[in-house]
Coordinates of C-alpha atoms in Angstrom, one line a residue:
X1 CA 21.7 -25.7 -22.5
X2 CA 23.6 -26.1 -19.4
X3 CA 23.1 -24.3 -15.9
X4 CA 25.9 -23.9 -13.7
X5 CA 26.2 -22.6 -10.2
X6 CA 29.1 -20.2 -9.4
X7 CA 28.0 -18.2 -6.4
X8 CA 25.0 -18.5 -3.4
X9 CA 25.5 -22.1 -3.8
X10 CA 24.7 -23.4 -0.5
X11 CA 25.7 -19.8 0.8
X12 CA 23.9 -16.1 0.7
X13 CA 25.6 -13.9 -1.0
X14 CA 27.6 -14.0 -4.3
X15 CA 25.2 -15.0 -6.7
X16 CA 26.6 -15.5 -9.8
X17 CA 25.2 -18.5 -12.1
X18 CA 26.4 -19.2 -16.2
X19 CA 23.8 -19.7 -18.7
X20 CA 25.3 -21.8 -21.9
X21 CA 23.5 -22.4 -25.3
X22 CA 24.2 -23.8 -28.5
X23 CA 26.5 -21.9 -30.4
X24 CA 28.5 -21.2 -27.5
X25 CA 26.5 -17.9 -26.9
X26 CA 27.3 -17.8 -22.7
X27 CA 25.0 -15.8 -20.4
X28 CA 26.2 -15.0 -16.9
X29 CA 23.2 -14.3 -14.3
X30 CA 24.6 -12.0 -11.4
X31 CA 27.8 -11.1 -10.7
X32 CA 27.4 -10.6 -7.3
X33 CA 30.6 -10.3 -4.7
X34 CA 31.1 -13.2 -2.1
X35 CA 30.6 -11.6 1.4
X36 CA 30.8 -14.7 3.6
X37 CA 34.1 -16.0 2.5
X38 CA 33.6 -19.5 3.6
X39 CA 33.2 -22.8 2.0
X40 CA 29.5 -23.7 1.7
X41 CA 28.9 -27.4 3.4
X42 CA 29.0 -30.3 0.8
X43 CA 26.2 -32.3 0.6
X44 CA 24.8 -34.7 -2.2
X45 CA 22.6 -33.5 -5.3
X46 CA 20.1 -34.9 -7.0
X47 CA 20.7 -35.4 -11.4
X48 CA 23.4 -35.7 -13.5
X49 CA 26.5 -32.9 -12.6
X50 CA 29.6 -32.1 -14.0
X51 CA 32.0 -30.0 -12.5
X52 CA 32.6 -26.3 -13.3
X53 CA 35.9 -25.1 -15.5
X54 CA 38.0 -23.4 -12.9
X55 CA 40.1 -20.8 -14.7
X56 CA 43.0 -19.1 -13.0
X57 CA 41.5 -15.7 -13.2
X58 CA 39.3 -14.0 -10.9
X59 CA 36.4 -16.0 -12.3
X60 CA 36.2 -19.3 -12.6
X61 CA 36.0 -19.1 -16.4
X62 CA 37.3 -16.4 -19.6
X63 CA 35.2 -13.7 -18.7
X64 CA 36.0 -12.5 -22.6
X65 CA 33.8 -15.5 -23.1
X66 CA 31.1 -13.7 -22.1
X67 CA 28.4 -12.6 -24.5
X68 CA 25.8 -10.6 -21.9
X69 CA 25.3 -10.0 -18.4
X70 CA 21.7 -9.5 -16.8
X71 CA 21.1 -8.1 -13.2
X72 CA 18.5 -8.9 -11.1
X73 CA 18.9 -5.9 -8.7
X74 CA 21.7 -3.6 -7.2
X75 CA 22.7 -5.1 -3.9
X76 CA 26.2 -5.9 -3.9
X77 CA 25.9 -9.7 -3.1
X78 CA 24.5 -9.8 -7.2
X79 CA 26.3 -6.5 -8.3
X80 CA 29.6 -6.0 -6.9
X81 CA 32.0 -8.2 -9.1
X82 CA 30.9 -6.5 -12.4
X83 CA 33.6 -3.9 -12.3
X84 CA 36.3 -7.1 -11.8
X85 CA 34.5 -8.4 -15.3
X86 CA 35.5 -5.9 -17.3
X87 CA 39.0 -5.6 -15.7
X88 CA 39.3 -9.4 -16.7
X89 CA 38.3 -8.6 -20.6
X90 CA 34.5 -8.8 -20.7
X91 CA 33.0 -6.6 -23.5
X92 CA 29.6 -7.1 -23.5
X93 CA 26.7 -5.4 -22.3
X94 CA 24.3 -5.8 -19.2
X95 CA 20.7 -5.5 -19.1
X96 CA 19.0 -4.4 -15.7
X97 CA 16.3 -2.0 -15.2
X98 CA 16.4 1.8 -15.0
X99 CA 16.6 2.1 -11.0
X100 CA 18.6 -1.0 -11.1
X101 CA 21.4 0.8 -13.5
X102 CA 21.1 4.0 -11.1
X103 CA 21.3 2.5 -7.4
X104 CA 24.3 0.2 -8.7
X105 CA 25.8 3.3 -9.6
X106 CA 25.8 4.6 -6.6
X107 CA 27.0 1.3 -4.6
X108 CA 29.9 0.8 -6.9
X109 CA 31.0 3.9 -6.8
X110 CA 30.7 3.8 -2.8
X111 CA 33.0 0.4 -2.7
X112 CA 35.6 1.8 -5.3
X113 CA 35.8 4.9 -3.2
X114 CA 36.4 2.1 -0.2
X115 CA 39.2 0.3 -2.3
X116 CA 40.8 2.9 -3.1
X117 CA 41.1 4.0 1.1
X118 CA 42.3 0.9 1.5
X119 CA 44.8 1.2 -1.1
X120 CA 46.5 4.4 -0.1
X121 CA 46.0 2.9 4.0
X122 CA 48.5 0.2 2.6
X123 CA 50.4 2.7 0.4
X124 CA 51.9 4.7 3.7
X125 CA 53.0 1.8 5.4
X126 CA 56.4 1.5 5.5
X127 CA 56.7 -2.3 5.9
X128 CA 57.2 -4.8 3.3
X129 CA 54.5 -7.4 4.0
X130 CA 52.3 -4.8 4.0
X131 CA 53.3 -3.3 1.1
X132 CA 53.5 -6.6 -1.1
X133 CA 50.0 -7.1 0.4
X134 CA 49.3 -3.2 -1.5
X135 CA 50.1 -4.9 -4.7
X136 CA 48.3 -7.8 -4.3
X137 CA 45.2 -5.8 -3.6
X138 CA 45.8 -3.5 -6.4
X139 CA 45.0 -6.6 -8.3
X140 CA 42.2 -7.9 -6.6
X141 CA 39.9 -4.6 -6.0
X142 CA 38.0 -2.3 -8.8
X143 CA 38.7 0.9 -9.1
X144 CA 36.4 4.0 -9.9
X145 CA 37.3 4.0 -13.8
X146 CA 36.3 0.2 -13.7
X147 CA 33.3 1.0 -12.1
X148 CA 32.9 3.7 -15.0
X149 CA 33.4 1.0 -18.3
X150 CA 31.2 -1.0 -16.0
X151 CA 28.3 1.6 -16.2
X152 CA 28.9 2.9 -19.9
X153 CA 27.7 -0.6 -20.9
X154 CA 24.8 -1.1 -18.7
X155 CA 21.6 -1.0 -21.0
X156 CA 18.0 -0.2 -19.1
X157 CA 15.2 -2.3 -20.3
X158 CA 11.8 -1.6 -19.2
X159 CA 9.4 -4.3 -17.1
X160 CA 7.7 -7.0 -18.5
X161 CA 8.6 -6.3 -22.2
X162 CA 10.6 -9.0 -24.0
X163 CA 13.6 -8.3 -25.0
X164 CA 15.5 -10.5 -27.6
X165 CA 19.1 -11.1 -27.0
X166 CA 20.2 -13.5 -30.0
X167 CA 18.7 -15.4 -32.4
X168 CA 16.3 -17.9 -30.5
X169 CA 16.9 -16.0 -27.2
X170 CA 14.4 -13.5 -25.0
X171 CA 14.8 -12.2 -21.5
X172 CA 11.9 -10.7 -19.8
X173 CA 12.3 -8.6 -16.4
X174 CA 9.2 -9.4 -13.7
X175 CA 9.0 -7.1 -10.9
X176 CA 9.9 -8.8 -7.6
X177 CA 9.6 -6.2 -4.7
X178 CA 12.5 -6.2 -2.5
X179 CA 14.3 -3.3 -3.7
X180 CA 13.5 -0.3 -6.0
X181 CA 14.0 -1.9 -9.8
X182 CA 14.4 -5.6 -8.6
X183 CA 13.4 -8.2 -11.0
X184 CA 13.0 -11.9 -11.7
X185 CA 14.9 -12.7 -15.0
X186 CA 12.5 -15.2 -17.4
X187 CA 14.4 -16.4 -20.6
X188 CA 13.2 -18.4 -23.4
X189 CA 15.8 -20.0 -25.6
X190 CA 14.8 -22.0 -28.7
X191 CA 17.3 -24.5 -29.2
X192 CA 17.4 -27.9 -32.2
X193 CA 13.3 -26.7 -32.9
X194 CA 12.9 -27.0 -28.7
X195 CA 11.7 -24.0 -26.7
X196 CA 12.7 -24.1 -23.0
X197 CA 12.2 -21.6 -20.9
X198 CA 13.7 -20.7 -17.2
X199 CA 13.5 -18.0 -14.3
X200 CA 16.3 -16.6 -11.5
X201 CA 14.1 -15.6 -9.3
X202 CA 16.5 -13.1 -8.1
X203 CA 15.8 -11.9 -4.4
X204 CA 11.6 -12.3 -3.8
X205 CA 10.4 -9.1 -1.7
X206 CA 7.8 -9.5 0.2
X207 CA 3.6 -8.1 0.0
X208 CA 2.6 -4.8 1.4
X209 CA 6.4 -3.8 2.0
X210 CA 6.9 -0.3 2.3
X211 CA 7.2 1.9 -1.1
X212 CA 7.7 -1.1 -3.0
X213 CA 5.0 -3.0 -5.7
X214 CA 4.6 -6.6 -4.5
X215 CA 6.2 -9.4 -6.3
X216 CA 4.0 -9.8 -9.6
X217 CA 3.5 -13.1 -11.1
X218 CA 5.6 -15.1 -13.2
X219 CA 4.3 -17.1 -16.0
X220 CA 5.0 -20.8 -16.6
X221 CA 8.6 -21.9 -17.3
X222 CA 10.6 -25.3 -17.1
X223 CA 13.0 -24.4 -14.8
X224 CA 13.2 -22.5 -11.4
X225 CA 16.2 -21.1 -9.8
X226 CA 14.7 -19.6 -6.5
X227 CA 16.1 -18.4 -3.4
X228 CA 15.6 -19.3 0.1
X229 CA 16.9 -17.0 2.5
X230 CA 14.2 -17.0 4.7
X231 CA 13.3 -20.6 3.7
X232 CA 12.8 -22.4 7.2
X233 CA 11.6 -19.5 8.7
X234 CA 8.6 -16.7 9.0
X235 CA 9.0 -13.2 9.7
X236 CA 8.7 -12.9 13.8
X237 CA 6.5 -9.3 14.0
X238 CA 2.7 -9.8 12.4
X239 CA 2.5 -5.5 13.2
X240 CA 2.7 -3.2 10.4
X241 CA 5.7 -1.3 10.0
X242 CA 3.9 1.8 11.1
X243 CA 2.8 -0.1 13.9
X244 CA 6.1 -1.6 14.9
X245 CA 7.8 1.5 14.8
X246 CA 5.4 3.6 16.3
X247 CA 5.8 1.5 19.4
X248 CA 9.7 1.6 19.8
X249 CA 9.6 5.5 19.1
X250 CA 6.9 5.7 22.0
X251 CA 8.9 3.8 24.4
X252 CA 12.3 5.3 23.8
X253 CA 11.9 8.5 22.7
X254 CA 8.3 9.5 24.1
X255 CA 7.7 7.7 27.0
X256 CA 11.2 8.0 28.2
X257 CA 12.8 10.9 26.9
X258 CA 15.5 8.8 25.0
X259 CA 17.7 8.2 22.0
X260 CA 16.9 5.8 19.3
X261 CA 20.0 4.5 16.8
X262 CA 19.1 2.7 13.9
X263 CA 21.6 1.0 11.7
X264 CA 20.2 0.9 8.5
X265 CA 21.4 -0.6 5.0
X266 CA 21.7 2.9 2.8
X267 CA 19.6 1.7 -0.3
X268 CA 16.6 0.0 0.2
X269 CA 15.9 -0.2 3.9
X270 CA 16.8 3.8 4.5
X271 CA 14.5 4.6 2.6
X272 CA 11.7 2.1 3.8
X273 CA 12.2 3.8 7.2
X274 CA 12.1 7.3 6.5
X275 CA 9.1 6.5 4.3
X276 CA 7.3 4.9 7.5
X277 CA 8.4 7.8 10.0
X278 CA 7.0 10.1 7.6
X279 CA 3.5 8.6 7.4
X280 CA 3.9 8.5 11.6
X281 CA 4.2 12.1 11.8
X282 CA 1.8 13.2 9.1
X283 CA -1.4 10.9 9.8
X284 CA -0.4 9.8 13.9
X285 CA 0.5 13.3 14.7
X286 CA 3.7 12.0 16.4
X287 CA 5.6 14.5 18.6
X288 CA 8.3 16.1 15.7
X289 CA 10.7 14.3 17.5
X290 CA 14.5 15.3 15.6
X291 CA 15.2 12.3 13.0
X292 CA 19.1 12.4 11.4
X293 CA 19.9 10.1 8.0
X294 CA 23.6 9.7 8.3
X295 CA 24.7 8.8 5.0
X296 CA 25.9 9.8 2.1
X297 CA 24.9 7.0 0.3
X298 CA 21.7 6.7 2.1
X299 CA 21.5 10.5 0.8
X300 CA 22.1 9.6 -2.7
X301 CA 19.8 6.7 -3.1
X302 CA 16.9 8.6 -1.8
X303 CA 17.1 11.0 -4.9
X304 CA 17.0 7.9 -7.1
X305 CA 13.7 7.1 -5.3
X306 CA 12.9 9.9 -5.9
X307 CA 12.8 10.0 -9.8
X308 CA 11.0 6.8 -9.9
X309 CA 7.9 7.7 -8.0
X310 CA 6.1 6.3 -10.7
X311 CA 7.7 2.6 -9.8
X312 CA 6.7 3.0 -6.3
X313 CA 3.6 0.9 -5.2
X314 CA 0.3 2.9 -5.3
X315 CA 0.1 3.5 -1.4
X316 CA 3.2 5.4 -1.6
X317 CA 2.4 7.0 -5.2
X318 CA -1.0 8.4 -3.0
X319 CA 0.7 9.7 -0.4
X320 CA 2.9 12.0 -2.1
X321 CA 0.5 13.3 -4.5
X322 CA -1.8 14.5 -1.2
X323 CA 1.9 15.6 0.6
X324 CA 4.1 16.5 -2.0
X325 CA 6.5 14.6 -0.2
X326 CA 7.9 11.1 0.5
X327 CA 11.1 11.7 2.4
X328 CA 10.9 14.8 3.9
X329 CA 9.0 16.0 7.0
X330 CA 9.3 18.3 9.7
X331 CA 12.6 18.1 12.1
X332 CA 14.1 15.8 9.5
X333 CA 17.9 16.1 8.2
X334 CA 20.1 14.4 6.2
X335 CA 23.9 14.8 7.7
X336 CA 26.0 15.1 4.6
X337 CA 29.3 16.2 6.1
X338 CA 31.5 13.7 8.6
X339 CA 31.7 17.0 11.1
X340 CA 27.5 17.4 11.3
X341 CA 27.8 13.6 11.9
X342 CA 30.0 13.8 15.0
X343 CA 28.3 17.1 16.1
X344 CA 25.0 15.3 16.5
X345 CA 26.5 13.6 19.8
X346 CA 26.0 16.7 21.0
X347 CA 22.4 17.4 20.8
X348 CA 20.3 17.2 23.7
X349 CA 17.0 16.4 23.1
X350 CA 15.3 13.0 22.1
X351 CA 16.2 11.7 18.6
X352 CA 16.5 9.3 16.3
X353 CA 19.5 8.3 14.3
X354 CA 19.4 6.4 11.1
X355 CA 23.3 5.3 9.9
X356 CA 24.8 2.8 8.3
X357 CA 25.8 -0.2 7.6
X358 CA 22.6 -2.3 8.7
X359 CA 25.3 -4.7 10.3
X360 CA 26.9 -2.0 12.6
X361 CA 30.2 -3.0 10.7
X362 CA 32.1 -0.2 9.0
X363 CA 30.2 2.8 7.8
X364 CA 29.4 6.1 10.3
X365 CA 26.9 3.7 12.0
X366 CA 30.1 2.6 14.4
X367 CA 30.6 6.0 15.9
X368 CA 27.3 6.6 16.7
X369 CA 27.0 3.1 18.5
X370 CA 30.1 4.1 20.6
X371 CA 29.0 7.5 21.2
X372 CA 25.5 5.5 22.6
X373 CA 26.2 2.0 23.5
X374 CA 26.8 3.5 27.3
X375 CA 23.7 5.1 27.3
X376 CA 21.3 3.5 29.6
X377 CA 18.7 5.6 27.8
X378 CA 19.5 4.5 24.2
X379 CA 18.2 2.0 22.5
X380 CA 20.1 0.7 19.7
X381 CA 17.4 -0.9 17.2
X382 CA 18.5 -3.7 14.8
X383 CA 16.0 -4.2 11.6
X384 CA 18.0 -6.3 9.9
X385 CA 20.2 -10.1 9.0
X386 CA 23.2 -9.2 10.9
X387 CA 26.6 -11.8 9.9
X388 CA 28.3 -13.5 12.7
X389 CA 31.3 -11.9 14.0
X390 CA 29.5 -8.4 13.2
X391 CA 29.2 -5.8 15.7
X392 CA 25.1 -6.0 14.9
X393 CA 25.5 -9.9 15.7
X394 CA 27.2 -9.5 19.3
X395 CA 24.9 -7.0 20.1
X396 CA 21.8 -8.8 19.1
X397 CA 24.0 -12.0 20.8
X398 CA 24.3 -10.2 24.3
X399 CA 27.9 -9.3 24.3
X400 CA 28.4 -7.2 27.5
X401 CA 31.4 -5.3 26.4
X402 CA 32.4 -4.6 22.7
X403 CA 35.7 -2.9 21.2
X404 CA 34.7 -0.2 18.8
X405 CA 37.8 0.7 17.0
X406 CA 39.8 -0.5 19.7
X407 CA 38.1 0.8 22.3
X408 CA 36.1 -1.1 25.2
X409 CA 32.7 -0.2 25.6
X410 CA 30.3 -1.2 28.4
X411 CA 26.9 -2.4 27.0
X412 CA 24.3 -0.8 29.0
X413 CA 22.0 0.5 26.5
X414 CA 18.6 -1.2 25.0
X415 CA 19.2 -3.2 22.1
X416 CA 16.1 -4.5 20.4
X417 CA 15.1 -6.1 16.7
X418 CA 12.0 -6.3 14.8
X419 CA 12.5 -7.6 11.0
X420 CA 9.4 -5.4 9.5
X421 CA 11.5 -3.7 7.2
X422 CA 13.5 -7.0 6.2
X423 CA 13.2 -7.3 2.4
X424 CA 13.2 -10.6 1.9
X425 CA 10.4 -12.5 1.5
X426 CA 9.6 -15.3 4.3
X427 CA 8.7 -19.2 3.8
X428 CA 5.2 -18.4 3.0
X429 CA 6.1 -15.7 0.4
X430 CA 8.5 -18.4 -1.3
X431 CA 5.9 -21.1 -1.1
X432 CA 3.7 -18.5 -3.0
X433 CA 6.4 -17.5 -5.3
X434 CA 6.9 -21.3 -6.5
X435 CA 3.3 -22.3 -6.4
X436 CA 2.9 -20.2 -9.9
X437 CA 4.7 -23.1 -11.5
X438 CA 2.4 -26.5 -11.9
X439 CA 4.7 -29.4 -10.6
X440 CA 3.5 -31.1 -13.1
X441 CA 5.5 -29.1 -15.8
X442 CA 8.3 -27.9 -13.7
X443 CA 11.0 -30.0 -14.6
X444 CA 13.2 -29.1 -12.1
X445 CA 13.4 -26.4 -9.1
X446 CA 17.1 -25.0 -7.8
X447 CA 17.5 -23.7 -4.4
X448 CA 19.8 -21.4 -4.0
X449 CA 21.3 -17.9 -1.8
X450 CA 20.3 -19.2 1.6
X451 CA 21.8 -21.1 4.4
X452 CA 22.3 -24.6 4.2
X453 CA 19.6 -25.6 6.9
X454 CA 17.2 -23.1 5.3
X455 CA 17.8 -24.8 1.7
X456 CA 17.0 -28.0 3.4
X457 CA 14.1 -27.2 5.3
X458 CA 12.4 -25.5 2.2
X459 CA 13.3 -28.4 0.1
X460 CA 11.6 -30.5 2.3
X461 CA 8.6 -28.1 2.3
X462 CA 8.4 -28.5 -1.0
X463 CA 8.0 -31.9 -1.2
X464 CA 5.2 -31.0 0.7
X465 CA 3.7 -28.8 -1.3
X466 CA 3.8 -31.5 -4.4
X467 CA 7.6 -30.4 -5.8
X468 CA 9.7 -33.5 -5.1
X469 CA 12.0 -31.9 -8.3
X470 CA 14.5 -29.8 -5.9
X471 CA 17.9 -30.2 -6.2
X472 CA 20.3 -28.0 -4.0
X473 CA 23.3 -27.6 -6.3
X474 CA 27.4 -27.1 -5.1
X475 CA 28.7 -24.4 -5.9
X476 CA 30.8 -25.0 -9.4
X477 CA 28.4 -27.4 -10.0
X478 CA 26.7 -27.4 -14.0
X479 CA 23.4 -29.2 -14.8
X480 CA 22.3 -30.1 -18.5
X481 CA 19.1 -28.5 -18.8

């Protein structure tokens, strides 16, 4: 079989790798969009390569070539090129988990609804270059009846069941943590009387997160393709969430009668939070301090969270068989209408704001910011990887003045960061996620979805640890297997 590498090579985000077995039955891994848009560094491998067919598409192969998709998890960087699949030809099917299939509903839907703005932005312009650059992006973004084909051919497959795909072909989905329904992919292909056997590891959460099950074990396999985001580095705050957020809300909205704005990723982390707040108020008798979600999105993944209570780790299945309740406590409210969002600039007492994006970039997050960002008794709380060039990046970076939608703004509130309620699992967790394998039998492990220096670093760790088998592929890059 051969392995090639067509997204997160050497980069984050756009995970996307192609799978090929005998019988040219093709199985593409993620088909995640690219959100860095840069060239990842070239570097040498180690084994035998050949280069990737590039293909004048939007892929860099047929995508009616296709015979199944599988999905590690929801989050755009692995999900949001799907709908562009099936606008190329694809036909097939994808196989993710239940929550999976429900919370990449809801984040497909959210960037059609996006295109589509930006469309019709385009659309009343009454210059040329602007509208030949309408058509061009008429044929470069998905739609909401893509998203819709996309989602009539998802099929839910339950945890650690396998599931054959083709004759001499199983895929089993391991829980990983990270995000409600996230998985790492084992399959086992039989091919000329061999079995082989190889996992994605997908995106590795991390132990004792909030509402999620920790990553569970994976059994032994001959290849590894593993992350490394957080490769070369370990989580900075040793507290507890409840502990780490029980100390900002004491000194910004107790101790100083204060605001606190948190930008917050709308599936995943949102949810994390307002988890953690309500466990603060209903065993550390906080002060019912006001706390606002602000957004619709954040809204709409909460319900999915909801209806798989039974998914959730059993900390959080406890708690809301004593409350009744995981999202919803006293003074809460979810702002569902862009008119209750502006009107909470307006309320007087201490609060605390939770909006989107987690980068301050786009997103109802931004007016909040600008409403704030002047406030010398704000504080303006990142929990999260924030990309250069992002508002959330030149706030953490010390800018003193930052243009909001055009507008100058004078930094003078408090902008802190604490990465408790980062998703990602740190070196250690990695190191513990690998050292299931015996390097004795792994033949071979591939780093991938990090930063070049993190990809390094980890390699080199691992090397360490007794795994000199690490290659750090290029993106377009294919390995026989």
């Amino acid at each position: 079989m051969k392995l090639s590498f067509l997204g997160a090579a050497r980069q984050v985000t756009g995970s996307m790798y192609l799978l090929e077995l005998e019988d040219d039955y093709r199985i593409l891994i993620d088909c995640g969009s690219d959100l860095e848009r840069s060239t990842p560094r070239e570097a040498s491998s180690n084994g035998q390569t050949t280069p990737a067919v590039t293909h004048p598409g939007f892929f860099p192969f047929e995508a009616s070539s296709i015979n199944l998709v599988l999905l590690t998890h929801a989050h755009v960087d692995h999900s949001g090129n799907l709908p562009n699949l099936f606008r190329e030809g694809y036909e097939g099917q994808i196989l993710c988990t239940e929550p999976t299939f429900a919370l990449t509903n809801v984040l497909l839907k959210d960037a059609a609804s996006l295109n589509q703005k930006r469309i019709n932005e385009l659309n009343a312009s009454k210059k040329q270059r602007v509208k030949d650059r309408q058509v061009q992006m008429q044929k470069d973004l998905f739609l909401d009846k893509q998203v819709r084909e996309t989602m009539e051919n998802v099929v839910p497959i339950g945890f650690n069941r396998k599931f054959k795909v083709a004759d001499g072909v199983d895929v089993t989905f391991i829980p990983a943590g990270h995000l409600l329904g996230a998985a790492h992919i084992v399959i086992n292909v039989v091919e000329n009387g061999e079995r082989k056997s190889i996992c994605f590891s997908g995106d590795i959460g991390r132990k004792n997160y909030p509402l999620l099950v920790d990553p569970a074990t994976v059994p032994p396999v001959d290849y590894l393709v593993c992350e490394s985001t957080y490769g070369n580095r370990l989580h900075e705050h040793l507290m507890t969430p409840e502990d780490a957020l029980a100390d900002i809300i004491q000194r910004t909205c107790i101790d100083i009668p204060g605001r606190l704005i948190i930008p917050s990723f709308s599936v995943g982390r949102t949810q994390a939070l307002l988890y953690t707040l309500n466990r603060l108020y209903t065993e550390r008798n906080f002060p019912p301090i006001k706390v606002f979600s602000d957004s619709p999105m954040g809204f709409e993944s909460t319900k999915i969270y909801m209806q798989h209570i039974k998914m959730l780790n059993a900390e959080a299945r406890e708690f809301y068989k004593e409350n009744e309740a995981l999202f919803d406590f006293q003074n809460f409210e979810f702002l569902e209408s862009a008119k209750a969002s502006k009107a909470v600039s307006n309320y007087g007492e201490p609060c605390i704001i939770i909006s989107s994006s987690g980068m301050v970039q786009g997103g109802r997050v931004e007016y909040h910011v600008a409403e704030n960002i002047s406030n010398p008794y704000a504080t303006i709380l990142i929990i999260g990887y924030c990309a250069e060039g992002t508002l959330g990046w030149r706030l953490l970076n010390g800018q003193q003045t930052l243009s909001i939608k055009g507008k100058d703004h004078q930094v003078l509130a408090n902008v802190e960061k604490i990465d408790v309620f980062s998703g990602h699992g740190d070196r250690n967790d990695l190191i513990n996620f690998v050292s299931m394998q015996s390097p004795e039998t792994l033949r071979n492990i591939f780093l991938v979805h990090g930063e070049y220096e993190s990809m390094e670093s980890f390699k080199a760790t691992l090397a360490e640890e007794g795994y000199p088998q690490v290659i750090i592929p290029k993106k377009g890059e294919s390995f026989e297997l």
